[in-house]
Coordinates of C-alpha atoms in Angstrom, one line a residue:
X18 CA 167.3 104.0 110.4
X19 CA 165.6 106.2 107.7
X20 CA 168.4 104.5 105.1
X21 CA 167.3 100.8 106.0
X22 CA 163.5 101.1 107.1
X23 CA 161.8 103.2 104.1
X24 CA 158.2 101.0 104.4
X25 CA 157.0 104.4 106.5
X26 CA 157.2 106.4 103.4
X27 CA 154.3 105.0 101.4
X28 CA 151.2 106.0 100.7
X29 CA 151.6 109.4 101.9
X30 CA 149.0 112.0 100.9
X31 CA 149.8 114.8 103.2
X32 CA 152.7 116.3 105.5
X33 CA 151.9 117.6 109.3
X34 CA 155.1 119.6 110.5
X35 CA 155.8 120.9 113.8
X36 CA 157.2 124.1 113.4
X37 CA 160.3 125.0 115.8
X38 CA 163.4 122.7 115.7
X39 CA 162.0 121.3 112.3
X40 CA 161.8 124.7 110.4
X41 CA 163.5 127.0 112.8
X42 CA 165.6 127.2 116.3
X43 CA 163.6 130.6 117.8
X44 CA 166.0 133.0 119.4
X45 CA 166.6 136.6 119.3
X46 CA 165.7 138.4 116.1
X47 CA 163.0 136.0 115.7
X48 CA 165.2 133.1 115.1
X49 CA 167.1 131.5 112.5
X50 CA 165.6 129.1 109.4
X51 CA 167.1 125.0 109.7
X52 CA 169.4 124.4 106.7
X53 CA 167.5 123.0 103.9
X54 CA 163.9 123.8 105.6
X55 CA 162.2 126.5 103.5
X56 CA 163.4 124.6 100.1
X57 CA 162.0 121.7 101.9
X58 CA 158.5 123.5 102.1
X59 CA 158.5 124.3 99.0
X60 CA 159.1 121.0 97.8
X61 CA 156.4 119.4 99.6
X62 CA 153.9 121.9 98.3
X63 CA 154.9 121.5 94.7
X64 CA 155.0 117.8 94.8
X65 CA 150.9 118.2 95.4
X66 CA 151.3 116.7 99.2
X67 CA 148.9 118.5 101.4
X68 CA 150.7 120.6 103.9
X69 CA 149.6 121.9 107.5
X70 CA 151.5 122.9 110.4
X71 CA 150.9 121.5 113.7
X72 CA 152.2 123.9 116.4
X73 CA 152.2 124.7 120.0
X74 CA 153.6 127.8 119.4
X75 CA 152.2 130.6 122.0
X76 CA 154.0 133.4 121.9
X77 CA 152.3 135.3 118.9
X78 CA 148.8 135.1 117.0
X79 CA 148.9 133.1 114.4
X80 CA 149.1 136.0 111.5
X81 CA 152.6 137.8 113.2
X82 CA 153.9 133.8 113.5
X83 CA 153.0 133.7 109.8
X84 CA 154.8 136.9 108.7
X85 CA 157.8 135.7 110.8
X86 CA 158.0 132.6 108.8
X87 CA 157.3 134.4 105.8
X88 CA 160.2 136.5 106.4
X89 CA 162.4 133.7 106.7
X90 CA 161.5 132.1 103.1
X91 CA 158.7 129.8 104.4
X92 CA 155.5 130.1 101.6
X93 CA 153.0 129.8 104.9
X94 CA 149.7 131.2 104.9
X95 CA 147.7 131.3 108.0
X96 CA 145.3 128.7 107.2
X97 CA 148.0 126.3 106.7
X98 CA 148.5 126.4 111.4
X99 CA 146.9 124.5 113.7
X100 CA 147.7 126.4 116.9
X101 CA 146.2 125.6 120.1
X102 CA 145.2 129.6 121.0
X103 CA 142.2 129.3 118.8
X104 CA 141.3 126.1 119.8
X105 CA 141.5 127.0 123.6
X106 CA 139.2 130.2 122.1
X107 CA 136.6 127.7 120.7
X108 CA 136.7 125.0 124.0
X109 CA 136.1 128.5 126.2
X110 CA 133.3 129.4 124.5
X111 CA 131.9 125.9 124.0
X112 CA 131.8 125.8 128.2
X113 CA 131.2 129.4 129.0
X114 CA 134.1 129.8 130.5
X115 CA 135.8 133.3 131.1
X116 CA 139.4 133.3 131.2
X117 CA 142.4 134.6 133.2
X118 CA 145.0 134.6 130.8
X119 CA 148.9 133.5 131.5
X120 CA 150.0 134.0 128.4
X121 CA 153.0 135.8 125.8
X122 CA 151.8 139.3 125.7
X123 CA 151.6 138.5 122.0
X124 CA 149.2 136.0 121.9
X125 CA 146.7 138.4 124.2
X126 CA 145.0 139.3 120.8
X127 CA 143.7 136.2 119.9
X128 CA 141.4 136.4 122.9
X129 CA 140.1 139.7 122.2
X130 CA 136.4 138.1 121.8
X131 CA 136.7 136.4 124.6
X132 CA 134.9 137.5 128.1
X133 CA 137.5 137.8 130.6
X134 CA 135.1 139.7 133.3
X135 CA 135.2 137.3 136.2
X136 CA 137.4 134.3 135.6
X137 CA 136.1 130.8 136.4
X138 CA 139.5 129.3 134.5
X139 CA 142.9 130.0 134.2
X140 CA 144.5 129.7 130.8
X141 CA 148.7 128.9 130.6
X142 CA 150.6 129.6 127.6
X143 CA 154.4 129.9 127.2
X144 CA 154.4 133.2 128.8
X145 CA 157.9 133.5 129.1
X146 CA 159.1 136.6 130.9
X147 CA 155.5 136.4 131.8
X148 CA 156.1 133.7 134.7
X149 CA 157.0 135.7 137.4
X150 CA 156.3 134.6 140.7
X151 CA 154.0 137.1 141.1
X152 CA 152.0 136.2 138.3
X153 CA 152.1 132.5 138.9
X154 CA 150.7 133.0 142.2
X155 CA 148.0 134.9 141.2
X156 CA 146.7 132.4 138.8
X157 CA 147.1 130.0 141.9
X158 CA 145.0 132.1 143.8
X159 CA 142.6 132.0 141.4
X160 CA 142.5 128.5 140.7
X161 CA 142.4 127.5 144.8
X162 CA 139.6 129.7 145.3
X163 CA 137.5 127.9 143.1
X164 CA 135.0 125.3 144.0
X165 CA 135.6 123.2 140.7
X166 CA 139.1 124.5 139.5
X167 CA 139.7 124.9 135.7
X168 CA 143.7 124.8 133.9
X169 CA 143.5 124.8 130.6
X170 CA 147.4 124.4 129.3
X171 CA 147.8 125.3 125.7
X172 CA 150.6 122.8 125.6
X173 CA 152.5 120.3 127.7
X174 CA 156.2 120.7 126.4
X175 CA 158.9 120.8 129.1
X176 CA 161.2 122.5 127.0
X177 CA 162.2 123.9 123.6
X178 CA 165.4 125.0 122.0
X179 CA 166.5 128.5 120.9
X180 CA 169.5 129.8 119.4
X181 CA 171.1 130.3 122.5
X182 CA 170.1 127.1 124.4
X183 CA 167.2 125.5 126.0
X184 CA 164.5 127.3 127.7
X185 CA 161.6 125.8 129.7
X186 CA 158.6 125.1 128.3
X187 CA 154.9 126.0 129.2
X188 CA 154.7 122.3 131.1
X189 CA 156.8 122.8 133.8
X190 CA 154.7 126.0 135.1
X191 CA 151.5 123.8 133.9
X192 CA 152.8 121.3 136.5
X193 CA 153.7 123.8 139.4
X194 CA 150.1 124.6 139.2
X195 CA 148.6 121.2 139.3
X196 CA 150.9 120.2 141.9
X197 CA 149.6 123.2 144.3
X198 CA 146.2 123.2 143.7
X199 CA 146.2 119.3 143.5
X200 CA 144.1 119.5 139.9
X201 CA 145.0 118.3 136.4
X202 CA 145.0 120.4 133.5
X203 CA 143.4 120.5 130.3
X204 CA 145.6 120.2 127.6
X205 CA 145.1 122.1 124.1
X206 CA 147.3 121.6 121.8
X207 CA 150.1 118.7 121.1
X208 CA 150.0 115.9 122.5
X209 CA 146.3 116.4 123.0
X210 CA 144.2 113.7 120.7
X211 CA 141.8 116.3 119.9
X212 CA 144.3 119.0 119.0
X213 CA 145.9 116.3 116.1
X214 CA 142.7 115.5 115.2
X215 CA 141.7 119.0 114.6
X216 CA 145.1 119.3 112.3
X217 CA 144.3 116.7 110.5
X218 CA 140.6 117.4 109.4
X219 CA 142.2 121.1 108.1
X220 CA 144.9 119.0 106.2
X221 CA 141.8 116.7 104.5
X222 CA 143.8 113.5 105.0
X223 CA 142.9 110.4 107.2
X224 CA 145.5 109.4 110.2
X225 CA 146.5 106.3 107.7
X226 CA 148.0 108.9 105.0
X227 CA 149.5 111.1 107.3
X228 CA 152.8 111.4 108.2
X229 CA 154.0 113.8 111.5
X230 CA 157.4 115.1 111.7
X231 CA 158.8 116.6 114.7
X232 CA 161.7 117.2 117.4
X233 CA 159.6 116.1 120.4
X234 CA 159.8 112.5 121.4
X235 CA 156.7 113.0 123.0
X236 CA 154.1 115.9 121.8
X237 CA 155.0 115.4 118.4
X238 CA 156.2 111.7 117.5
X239 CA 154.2 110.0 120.3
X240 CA 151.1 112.1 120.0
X241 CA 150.9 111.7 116.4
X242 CA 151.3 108.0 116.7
X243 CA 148.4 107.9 119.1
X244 CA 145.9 108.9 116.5
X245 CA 147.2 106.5 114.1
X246 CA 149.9 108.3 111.7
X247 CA 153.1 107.6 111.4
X248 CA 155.9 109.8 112.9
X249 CA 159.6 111.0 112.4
X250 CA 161.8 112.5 114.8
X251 CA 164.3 114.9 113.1
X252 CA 167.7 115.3 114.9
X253 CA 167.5 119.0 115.0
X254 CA 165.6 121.3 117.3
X255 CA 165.3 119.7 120.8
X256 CA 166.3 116.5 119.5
X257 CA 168.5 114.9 122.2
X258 CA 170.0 111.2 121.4
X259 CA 168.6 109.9 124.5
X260 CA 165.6 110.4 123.1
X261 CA 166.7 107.0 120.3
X262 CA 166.2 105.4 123.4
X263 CA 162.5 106.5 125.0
X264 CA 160.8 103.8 126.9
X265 CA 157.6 104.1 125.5
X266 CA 158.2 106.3 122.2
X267 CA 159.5 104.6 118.7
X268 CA 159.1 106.9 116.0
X269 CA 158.7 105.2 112.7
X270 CA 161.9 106.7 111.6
X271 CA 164.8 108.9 112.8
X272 CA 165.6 111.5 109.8
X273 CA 168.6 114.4 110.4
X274 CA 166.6 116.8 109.3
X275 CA 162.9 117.9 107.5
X276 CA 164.8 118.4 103.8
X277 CA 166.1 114.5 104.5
X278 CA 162.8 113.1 105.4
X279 CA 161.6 115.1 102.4
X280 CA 163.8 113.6 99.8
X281 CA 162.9 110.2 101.0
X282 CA 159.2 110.8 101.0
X283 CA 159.1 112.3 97.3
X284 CA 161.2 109.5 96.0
X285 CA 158.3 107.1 97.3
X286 CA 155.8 109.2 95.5

C-alpha cells in the first residue's frame, strides 16, 4: 500500500512517532532498537522536519526514558516527549485533585509536587508488577468510597509488545476498575484528543502537516486521525495483520517499518 498510494506523503512539515514497536520492542535490559530506527531519527531531524515523540510510555520519567533511548543511538532530548505523566500532573492541579497513584515505581517521581495527602482520585499507569490484586483492590476501595469517583488512566492500550512477547497493557486494569465501580475513566494520554493536541502544539505544526506513525491500530493511527493528521501503521511492534482489516480504523498507509515510511516521506520533500 505505501508503494501504490504515496498522496499521504505530501506536504509534511513535521513527524509525530510513537515510541515502542516503532523505535524499540521494550524487554529486559531495557529493550532492543528496531532495525533501521535510530538512522531513521536521524534522518528526519537533518532533513529539517520537526520531530516530537508521542508516547504513552509509564514506566519511567521522562529524563531516565530519554537516557534509555539515548543509550540505544536515538538523538532525543527530553523536550522532544509528549508523555501523559506530566500531563495527568497538570489536569491534577488544574482540578485540585490529590492522587493515589497506581503506577511503575519509576514514574513515582514525576509526581513528587503533587499533594497526595487524602486522595479524592485514583491515577493508573502501566504499573506492571505493580498490579497485584492487592493493590488493585485498594484503588477500588478508594474509588467506591467516593461520592463522585475519579479514574484518571494515563493510557488506554490493551497491550504492548516486548522482546519476549506480549504483555498487558494499562487498559485492561483501567477497565477492571470501571467495570467495578460502574464509572468511566479519564483518559490522558493516546488516544485522548487533548493528549495529540498537546503533541502537536510542542511540535509547532498544524494537524494538516502532520503525519503520526505508530503500531497501534487504535491509540496511535485512529487517534491521530481523529484530530485531523494523517497516520501510518508500521508492521513492527504490536502490529498484528488483523489489524489491515479494523472495522473502523484505515490508516493512510501501511509501511514495514519507521526507516521505510521515512525514505518515502524525504523523497516527497
Amino acid at each position: 500500500m505505501a508503494e501504490r498510494s504515496r498522496g499521504w506523503a505530501r506536504a509534511v512539515r513535521g513527524l509525530l512517532l510513537d515510541v515502542s514497536g516503532v523505535l524499540y520492542d521494550s524487554g529486559a535490559g531495557g529493550g532492543v532498537p528496531i532495525a533501521g530506527s535510530a538512522e531513521a531519527v536521524r534522518r528526519i531531524k537533518a532533513s529539517g522536519l520537526k520531530l516530537q515523540l508521542c508516547t504513552n510510555e509509564t514506566q519511567a520519567t521522562r529524563e531516565d526514558f530519554v537516557r534509555k533511548l539515548r543509550a540505544m543511538g536515538f538523538d532525543i532530548s527530553v523536550a522532544q516527549v509528549t508523555a501523559p505523566a506530566p500531563a495527568a500532573c497538570r489536569l491534577l492541579r488544574e482540578r485540585g485533585l490529590r492522587p493515589h497513584l497506581l503506577v511503575h515505581d519509576g514514574l513515582v517521581p514525576e509526581f513528587a509536587e503533587i499533594d497526595k495527602t487524602n486522595p479524592n482520585c485514583v491515577v493508573l499507569g502501566d504499573a506492571a508488577e505493580n498490579f497485584t490484586y492487592a493493590n488493585l483492590n485498594e484503588a477500588f476501595r478508594l474509588l467506591i468510597g467516593m461520592e463522585k469517583p475519579v479514574l484518571i488512566s494515563l493510557g488506554k492500550g490493551r497491550y504492548y509488545k516486548e522482546t519476549d512477547g506480549l504483555k498487558l497493557d494499562v487498559g485492561a486494569y483501567m477497565k477492571a476498575l470501571e467495570y467495578a465501580c460502574d464509572i468511566q475513566a479519564e483518559v490522558v494520554g493516546k488516544p485522548a484528543k487533548r493528549f495529540f493536541e498537546s503533541a502537536l502544539a510542542e511540535l509547532g505544526v498544524p494537524p494538516e502537516q502532520a503525519i503520526m506513525i505508530g503500531d497501534d491500530i487504535v491509540s496511535d493511527v485512529g487517534g491521530a486521525q481523529q484530530c485531523g493528521m494523517r497516520a501510518l501503521q508500521v508492521r513492527t511492534g504490536k502490529y498484528r495483520p488483523s489489524d489491515e482489516n479494523h472495522p473502523e480504523v484505515k490508516p493512510d498507509a501501511y509501511v514495514n517499518n519507521l526507516a521505510e515510511a521515512v525514505d518515502i516521506i524525504l523523497q516527497e520533500l
